[in-house]
Amino acid sequence: MLTHGKIWTAIDALARRYGLTPSGLARHAGLDATAFNPSKRTTTEGRPRWPTTESLAKVLSATGATLDEFVDLLDEGPTLRKAPQPIPLIGLTQAGAGGFFDDGGFPVGGGWDQIRFPRVDDENAYALEVTGDSMQPLYRDGDILIVSPNSAARKGDRVVLRTTDGEVMAKILVRRTVKTVELASFNPEHPNLVFPVERIDWMARIVWASQ
């Protein structure tokens, strides 16, 4: 049964998954920092106050979590936060150079730095650091993108891809067919790009961004 307590349990668990407090999760989703505070979970009369579907949608969009992943957290309950684990890190502009990825888009080689991240459910996950302003307004210089090559990318997901000529870019997946992949830029003023599938070396889903 879907209950008030389980919904808030899942929100708290999602925050822990991305190394955030409930307030940090709210800010990350573009909400008021107090939106998920314990004091906001009941009214002044003591009645349960439910999070809105809009706020939940913003949280899922900001974290990259799916609705299925959120539902899985409904029964997770309070747990201790896992110790941060090291994952490989390079600059996004470096990612086009040879020696950092294998043919499947998995990180290889010894030229990576490392950062610590509280939880990521992909042993092949890695981090890319944004340089420059080409991804504004969504991503800024210095933002860290956590990328999961084992997560299936679906319509609307934010992705990183590498073309066969070594160009690496972060885009929004609009449509994928047997022959082509259509991608949207984070800046809505830029037109969509359509690549033949043979021009894409690999594509991986962005599951979290520091921002």
PDB file of C-alpha atoms in Angstrom:
ATOM      1  CA  MET A   1       0.000   0.000   0.000  1.00  0.00           C
ATOM      2  CA  LEU A   2       1.239   3.490  -0.876  1.00  0.00           C
ATOM      3  CA  THR A   3       1.383   5.513   2.336  1.00  0.00           C
ATOM      4  CA  HIS A   4       2.432   8.973   3.383  1.00  0.00           C
ATOM      5  CA  GLY A   5       5.345   7.555   5.368  1.00  0.00           C
ATOM      6  CA  LYS A   6       6.615   5.422   2.495  1.00  0.00           C
ATOM      7  CA  ILE A   7       6.672   8.362   0.086  1.00  0.00           C
ATOM      8  CA  TRP A   8       8.831  10.389   2.478  1.00  0.00           C
ATOM      9  CA  THR A   9      10.980   7.315   3.162  1.00  0.00           C
ATOM     10  CA  ALA A  10      11.672   7.036  -0.572  1.00  0.00           C
ATOM     11  CA  ILE A  11      12.557  10.737  -0.835  1.00  0.00           C
ATOM     12  CA  ASP A  12      14.983  10.408   2.078  1.00  0.00           C
ATOM     13  CA  ALA A  13      16.481   7.247   0.556  1.00  0.00           C
ATOM     14  CA  LEU A  14      16.895   8.961  -2.830  1.00  0.00           C
ATOM     15  CA  ALA A  15      18.708  11.846  -1.153  1.00  0.00           C
ATOM     16  CA  ARG A  16      21.060   9.392   0.579  1.00  0.00           C
ATOM     17  CA  ARG A  17      21.699   7.603  -2.699  1.00  0.00           C
ATOM     18  CA  TYR A  18      23.111  10.797  -4.185  1.00  0.00           C
ATOM     19  CA  GLY A  19      24.964  11.895  -1.046  1.00  0.00           C
ATOM     20  CA  LEU A  20      22.503  14.678  -0.245  1.00  0.00           C
ATOM     21  CA  THR A  21      20.383  15.781   2.678  1.00  0.00           C
ATOM     22  CA  PRO A  22      16.640  16.233   2.025  1.00  0.00           C
ATOM     23  CA  SER A  23      17.296  19.986   1.862  1.00  0.00           C
ATOM     24  CA  GLY A  24      20.134  19.444  -0.591  1.00  0.00           C
ATOM     25  CA  LEU A  25      17.910  17.242  -2.744  1.00  0.00           C
ATOM     26  CA  ALA A  26      15.232  19.948  -2.785  1.00  0.00           C
ATOM     27  CA  ARG A  27      17.739  22.599  -3.850  1.00  0.00           C
ATOM     28  CA  HIS A  28      19.190  20.257  -6.490  1.00  0.00           C
ATOM     29  CA  ALA A  29      15.678  19.880  -7.940  1.00  0.00           C
ATOM     30  CA  GLY A  30      15.105  23.644  -8.025  1.00  0.00           C
ATOM     31  CA  LEU A  31      12.696  23.622  -5.076  1.00  0.00           C
ATOM     32  CA  ASP A  32      12.664  25.628  -1.881  1.00  0.00           C
ATOM     33  CA  ALA A  33      15.379  24.281   0.423  1.00  0.00           C
ATOM     34  CA  THR A  34      12.807  23.571   3.148  1.00  0.00           C
ATOM     35  CA  ALA A  35      10.379  21.677   0.878  1.00  0.00           C
ATOM     36  CA  PHE A  36      11.387  18.248   2.218  1.00  0.00           C
ATOM     37  CA  ASN A  37      12.129  19.204   5.815  1.00  0.00           C
ATOM     38  CA  PRO A  38      10.435  17.027   8.482  1.00  0.00           C
ATOM     39  CA  SER A  39       8.490  20.072   9.660  1.00  0.00           C
ATOM     40  CA  LYS A  40       6.866  20.342   6.208  1.00  0.00           C
ATOM     41  CA  ARG A  41       5.577  16.755   6.231  1.00  0.00           C
ATOM     42  CA  THR A  42       2.560  17.560   8.391  1.00  0.00           C
ATOM     43  CA  THR A  43       0.304  20.571   8.575  1.00  0.00           C
ATOM     44  CA  THR A  44       0.030  22.783  11.662  1.00  0.00           C
ATOM     45  CA  GLU A  45      -3.113  20.784  12.504  1.00  0.00           C
ATOM     46  CA  GLY A  46      -1.110  17.543  12.409  1.00  0.00           C
ATOM     47  CA  ARG A  47      -2.531  16.194   9.151  1.00  0.00           C
ATOM     48  CA  PRO A  48      -0.134  14.443   6.724  1.00  0.00           C
ATOM     49  CA  ARG A  49       1.179  16.707   3.980  1.00  0.00           C
ATOM     50  CA  TRP A  50       2.084  14.855   0.779  1.00  0.00           C
ATOM     51  CA  PRO A  51       4.749  15.995  -1.683  1.00  0.00           C
ATOM     52  CA  THR A  52       3.256  17.180  -4.966  1.00  0.00           C
ATOM     53  CA  THR A  53       3.623  15.193  -8.172  1.00  0.00           C
ATOM     54  CA  GLU A  54       5.379  18.243  -9.638  1.00  0.00           C
ATOM     55  CA  SER A  55       8.033  18.210  -6.903  1.00  0.00           C
ATOM     56  CA  LEU A  56       8.564  14.459  -7.353  1.00  0.00           C
ATOM     57  CA  ALA A  57       8.904  14.919 -11.114  1.00  0.00           C
ATOM     58  CA  LYS A  58      11.521  17.634 -10.570  1.00  0.00           C
ATOM     59  CA  VAL A  59      13.463  15.390  -8.184  1.00  0.00           C
ATOM     60  CA  LEU A  60      13.508  12.508 -10.671  1.00  0.00           C
ATOM     61  CA  SER A  61      14.551  14.831 -13.488  1.00  0.00           C
ATOM     62  CA  ALA A  62      17.336  16.436 -11.448  1.00  0.00           C
ATOM     63  CA  THR A  63      18.805  13.156 -10.204  1.00  0.00           C
ATOM     64  CA  GLY A  64      18.218  11.098 -13.340  1.00  0.00           C
ATOM     65  CA  ALA A  65      16.415   8.449 -11.276  1.00  0.00           C
ATOM     66  CA  THR A  66      13.515   6.615 -12.911  1.00  0.00           C
ATOM     67  CA  LEU A  67      10.043   6.188 -11.446  1.00  0.00           C
ATOM     68  CA  ASP A  68      10.757   2.463 -11.057  1.00  0.00           C
ATOM     69  CA  GLU A  69      13.887   3.257  -9.030  1.00  0.00           C
ATOM     70  CA  PHE A  70      11.874   5.585  -6.820  1.00  0.00           C
ATOM     71  CA  VAL A  71       9.208   2.917  -6.240  1.00  0.00           C
ATOM     72  CA  ASP A  72      11.943   0.453  -5.246  1.00  0.00           C
ATOM     73  CA  LEU A  73      12.933   2.856  -2.467  1.00  0.00           C
ATOM     74  CA  LEU A  74       9.469   2.955  -0.860  1.00  0.00           C
ATOM     75  CA  ASP A  75      10.336   0.150   1.550  1.00  0.00           C
ATOM     76  CA  GLU A  76      14.020   0.907   1.992  1.00  0.00           C
ATOM     77  CA  GLY A  77      13.680   2.595   5.363  1.00  0.00           C
ATOM     78  CA  PRO A  78      16.378   4.522   7.218  1.00  0.00           C
ATOM     79  CA  THR A  79      19.866   3.187   6.554  1.00  0.00           C
ATOM     80  CA  LEU A  80      23.364   4.288   7.276  1.00  0.00           C
ATOM     81  CA  ARG A  81      24.986   6.163   4.440  1.00  0.00           C
ATOM     82  CA  LYS A  82      27.587   4.081   2.656  1.00  0.00           C
ATOM     83  CA  ALA A  83      31.170   5.236   2.773  1.00  0.00           C
ATOM     84  CA  PRO A  84      32.100   7.154  -0.382  1.00  0.00           C
ATOM     85  CA  GLN A  85      33.744   4.975  -3.001  1.00  0.00           C
ATOM     86  CA  PRO A  86      36.421   6.163  -5.446  1.00  0.00           C
ATOM     87  CA  ILE A  87      35.384   6.391  -9.088  1.00  0.00           C
ATOM     88  CA  PRO A  88      37.527   7.526 -12.054  1.00  0.00           C
ATOM     89  CA  LEU A  89      37.417  11.177 -13.143  1.00  0.00           C
ATOM     90  CA  ILE A  90      38.648  13.041 -16.218  1.00  0.00           C
ATOM     91  CA  GLY A  91      37.756  16.289 -17.925  1.00  0.00           C
ATOM     92  CA  LEU A  92      35.034  16.113 -20.549  1.00  0.00           C
ATOM     93  CA  THR A  93      37.369  17.570 -23.168  1.00  0.00           C
ATOM     94  CA  GLN A  94      39.931  14.837 -22.422  1.00  0.00           C
ATOM     95  CA  ALA A  95      37.387  12.084 -22.999  1.00  0.00           C
ATOM     96  CA  GLY A  96      37.772  12.279 -26.777  1.00  0.00           C
ATOM     97  CA  ALA A  97      41.433  11.313 -26.588  1.00  0.00           C
ATOM     98  CA  GLY A  98      42.444   7.692 -27.054  1.00  0.00           C
ATOM     99  CA  GLY A  99      43.269   5.381 -24.178  1.00  0.00           C
ATOM    100  CA  PHE A 100      40.505   6.347 -21.743  1.00  0.00           C
ATOM    101  CA  PHE A 101      37.704   4.056 -22.972  1.00  0.00           C
ATOM    102  CA  ASP A 102      37.415   0.611 -24.487  1.00  0.00           C
ATOM    103  CA  ASP A 103      35.265  -0.141 -27.539  1.00  0.00           C
ATOM    104  CA  GLY A 104      32.145  -0.421 -25.383  1.00  0.00           C
ATOM    105  CA  GLY A 105      32.595   2.974 -23.722  1.00  0.00           C
ATOM    106  CA  PHE A 106      33.865   1.599 -20.392  1.00  0.00           C
ATOM    107  CA  PRO A 107      36.697   3.443 -18.595  1.00  0.00           C
ATOM    108  CA  VAL A 108      40.154   1.903 -19.004  1.00  0.00           C
ATOM    109  CA  GLY A 109      43.775   2.984 -18.725  1.00  0.00           C
ATOM    110  CA  GLY A 110      45.753   4.758 -16.042  1.00  0.00           C
ATOM    111  CA  GLY A 111      45.298   8.413 -16.911  1.00  0.00           C
ATOM    112  CA  TRP A 112      42.271   8.967 -14.690  1.00  0.00           C
ATOM    113  CA  ASP A 113      42.082  10.978 -11.476  1.00  0.00           C
ATOM    114  CA  GLN A 114      39.622   9.868  -8.768  1.00  0.00           C
ATOM    115  CA  ILE A 115      36.783  11.345  -6.744  1.00  0.00           C
ATOM    116  CA  ARG A 116      34.710   9.791  -3.974  1.00  0.00           C
ATOM    117  CA  PHE A 117      30.993   9.339  -4.504  1.00  0.00           C
ATOM    118  CA  PRO A 118      28.598   7.969  -1.838  1.00  0.00           C
ATOM    119  CA  ARG A 119      26.720   5.507  -3.977  1.00  0.00           C
ATOM    120  CA  VAL A 120      26.528   4.437  -7.583  1.00  0.00           C
ATOM    121  CA  ASP A 121      24.987   1.146  -8.699  1.00  0.00           C
ATOM    122  CA  ASP A 122      27.371   0.584 -11.590  1.00  0.00           C
ATOM    123  CA  GLU A 123      30.875  -0.751 -11.046  1.00  0.00           C
ATOM    124  CA  ASN A 124      31.905   0.851 -14.363  1.00  0.00           C
ATOM    125  CA  ALA A 125      30.598   4.332 -13.497  1.00  0.00           C
ATOM    126  CA  TYR A 126      32.907   7.280 -14.009  1.00  0.00           C
ATOM    127  CA  ALA A 127      32.881  11.051 -13.632  1.00  0.00           C
ATOM    128  CA  LEU A 128      33.427  13.801 -16.197  1.00  0.00           C
ATOM    129  CA  GLU A 129      34.247  17.384 -15.261  1.00  0.00           C
ATOM    130  CA  VAL A 130      32.645  20.061 -17.434  1.00  0.00           C
ATOM    131  CA  THR A 131      35.004  22.672 -18.862  1.00  0.00           C
ATOM    132  CA  GLY A 132      33.921  25.881 -20.554  1.00  0.00           C
ATOM    133  CA  ASP A 133      30.411  27.251 -21.081  1.00  0.00           C
ATOM    134  CA  SER A 134      29.200  25.254 -24.083  1.00  0.00           C
ATOM    135  CA  MET A 135      26.670  23.331 -21.943  1.00  0.00           C
ATOM    136  CA  GLN A 136      25.064  26.299 -20.253  1.00  0.00           C
ATOM    137  CA  PRO A 137      22.473  26.929 -18.968  1.00  0.00           C
ATOM    138  CA  LEU A 138      22.158  23.365 -17.605  1.00  0.00           C
ATOM    139  CA  TYR A 139      25.807  22.541 -16.861  1.00  0.00           C
ATOM    140  CA  ARG A 140      28.506  25.048 -15.955  1.00  0.00           C
ATOM    141  CA  ASP A 141      32.271  25.025 -15.895  1.00  0.00           C
ATOM    142  CA  GLY A 142      33.442  22.779 -13.048  1.00  0.00           C
ATOM    143  CA  ASP A 143      30.251  20.722 -12.715  1.00  0.00           C
ATOM    144  CA  ILE A 144      30.809  16.979 -12.239  1.00  0.00           C
ATOM    145  CA  LEU A 145      28.736  14.515 -14.283  1.00  0.00           C
ATOM    146  CA  ILE A 146      28.411  10.928 -13.032  1.00  0.00           C
ATOM    147  CA  VAL A 147      28.017   8.606 -16.026  1.00  0.00           C
ATOM    148  CA  SER A 148      26.733   5.028 -15.956  1.00  0.00           C
ATOM    149  CA  PRO A 149      27.638   2.997 -19.067  1.00  0.00           C
ATOM    150  CA  ASN A 150      25.570   0.037 -17.815  1.00  0.00           C
ATOM    151  CA  SER A 151      22.332   2.045 -17.539  1.00  0.00           C
ATOM    152  CA  ALA A 152      20.055   1.917 -20.572  1.00  0.00           C
ATOM    153  CA  ALA A 153      19.490   5.362 -22.064  1.00  0.00           C
ATOM    154  CA  ARG A 154      15.866   6.190 -22.847  1.00  0.00           C
ATOM    155  CA  LYS A 155      14.019   9.069 -24.464  1.00  0.00           C
ATOM    156  CA  GLY A 156      14.494  12.247 -22.437  1.00  0.00           C
ATOM    157  CA  ASP A 157      17.632  11.031 -20.626  1.00  0.00           C
ATOM    158  CA  ARG A 158      20.750  13.165 -20.489  1.00  0.00           C
ATOM    159  CA  VAL A 159      23.601  11.298 -22.122  1.00  0.00           C
ATOM    160  CA  VAL A 160      27.282  11.523 -23.002  1.00  0.00           C
ATOM    161  CA  LEU A 161      28.327  10.150 -26.348  1.00  0.00           C
ATOM    162  CA  ARG A 162      31.496   9.784 -28.357  1.00  0.00           C
ATOM    163  CA  THR A 163      31.477   9.875 -32.146  1.00  0.00           C
ATOM    164  CA  THR A 164      33.739   7.728 -34.291  1.00  0.00           C
ATOM    165  CA  ASP A 165      35.898  10.785 -35.047  1.00  0.00           C
ATOM    166  CA  GLY A 166      36.600  11.335 -31.329  1.00  0.00           C
ATOM    167  CA  GLU A 167      34.144  14.138 -30.502  1.00  0.00           C
ATOM    168  CA  VAL A 168      32.590  13.811 -27.018  1.00  0.00           C
ATOM    169  CA  MET A 169      29.409  15.693 -26.121  1.00  0.00           C
ATOM    170  CA  ALA A 170      26.614  15.753 -23.567  1.00  0.00           C
ATOM    171  CA  LYS A 171      23.079  15.951 -24.982  1.00  0.00           C
ATOM    172  CA  ILE A 172      19.457  14.924 -24.380  1.00  0.00           C
ATOM    173  CA  LEU A 173      18.294  11.757 -26.105  1.00  0.00           C
ATOM    174  CA  VAL A 174      15.242  12.625 -28.210  1.00  0.00           C
ATOM    175  CA  ARG A 175      14.784   9.547 -30.373  1.00  0.00           C
ATOM    176  CA  ARG A 176      16.677   6.406 -31.308  1.00  0.00           C
ATOM    177  CA  THR A 177      15.853   4.164 -34.247  1.00  0.00           C
ATOM    178  CA  VAL A 178      17.658   1.299 -35.939  1.00  0.00           C
ATOM    179  CA  LYS A 179      19.432   3.761 -38.253  1.00  0.00           C
ATOM    180  CA  THR A 180      19.705   7.097 -36.414  1.00  0.00           C
ATOM    181  CA  VAL A 181      20.000   8.786 -33.040  1.00  0.00           C
ATOM    182  CA  GLU A 182      18.438  12.223 -32.531  1.00  0.00           C
ATOM    183  CA  LEU A 183      19.846  14.460 -29.797  1.00  0.00           C
ATOM    184  CA  ALA A 184      18.827  17.827 -28.370  1.00  0.00           C
ATOM    185  CA  SER A 185      21.204  20.450 -27.008  1.00  0.00           C
ATOM    186  CA  PHE A 186      20.800  21.806 -23.487  1.00  0.00           C
ATOM    187  CA  ASN A 187      20.459  25.251 -25.047  1.00  0.00           C
ATOM    188  CA  PRO A 188      16.991  25.232 -26.691  1.00  0.00           C
ATOM    189  CA  GLU A 189      18.159  27.770 -29.284  1.00  0.00           C
ATOM    190  CA  HIS A 190      20.397  25.159 -30.895  1.00  0.00           C
ATOM    191  CA  PRO A 191      18.854  22.741 -33.418  1.00  0.00           C
ATOM    192  CA  ASN A 192      18.669  19.000 -32.775  1.00  0.00           C
ATOM    193  CA  LEU A 193      21.431  16.776 -34.117  1.00  0.00           C
ATOM    194  CA  VAL A 194      20.780  13.518 -35.966  1.00  0.00           C
ATOM    195  CA  PHE A 195      23.598  10.982 -36.212  1.00  0.00           C
ATOM    196  CA  PRO A 196      23.655   7.727 -38.180  1.00  0.00           C
ATOM    197  CA  VAL A 197      24.206   4.937 -35.640  1.00  0.00           C
ATOM    198  CA  GLU A 198      27.465   3.980 -37.356  1.00  0.00           C
ATOM    199  CA  ARG A 199      28.886   7.395 -36.425  1.00  0.00           C
ATOM    200  CA  ILE A 200      28.342   6.821 -32.686  1.00  0.00           C
ATOM    201  CA  ASP A 201      31.183   5.013 -30.948  1.00  0.00           C
ATOM    202  CA  TRP A 202      29.295   4.737 -27.619  1.00  0.00           C
ATOM    203  CA  MET A 203      26.605   6.484 -25.598  1.00  0.00           C
ATOM    204  CA  ALA A 204      26.084   6.404 -21.805  1.00  0.00           C
ATOM    205  CA  ARG A 205      23.478   7.847 -19.450  1.00  0.00           C
ATOM    206  CA  ILE A 206      24.221  10.728 -17.068  1.00  0.00           C
ATOM    207  CA  VAL A 207      22.823   9.615 -13.698  1.00  0.00           C
ATOM    208  CA  TRP A 208      23.827  12.589 -11.525  1.00  0.00           C
ATOM    209  CA  ALA A 209      25.340  16.058 -11.793  1.00  0.00           C
ATOM    210  CA  SER A 210      26.892  18.127  -9.003  1.00  0.00           C
ATOM    211  CA  GLN A 211      25.618  21.582 -10.083  1.00  0.00           C
TER     212      GLN A 211
END
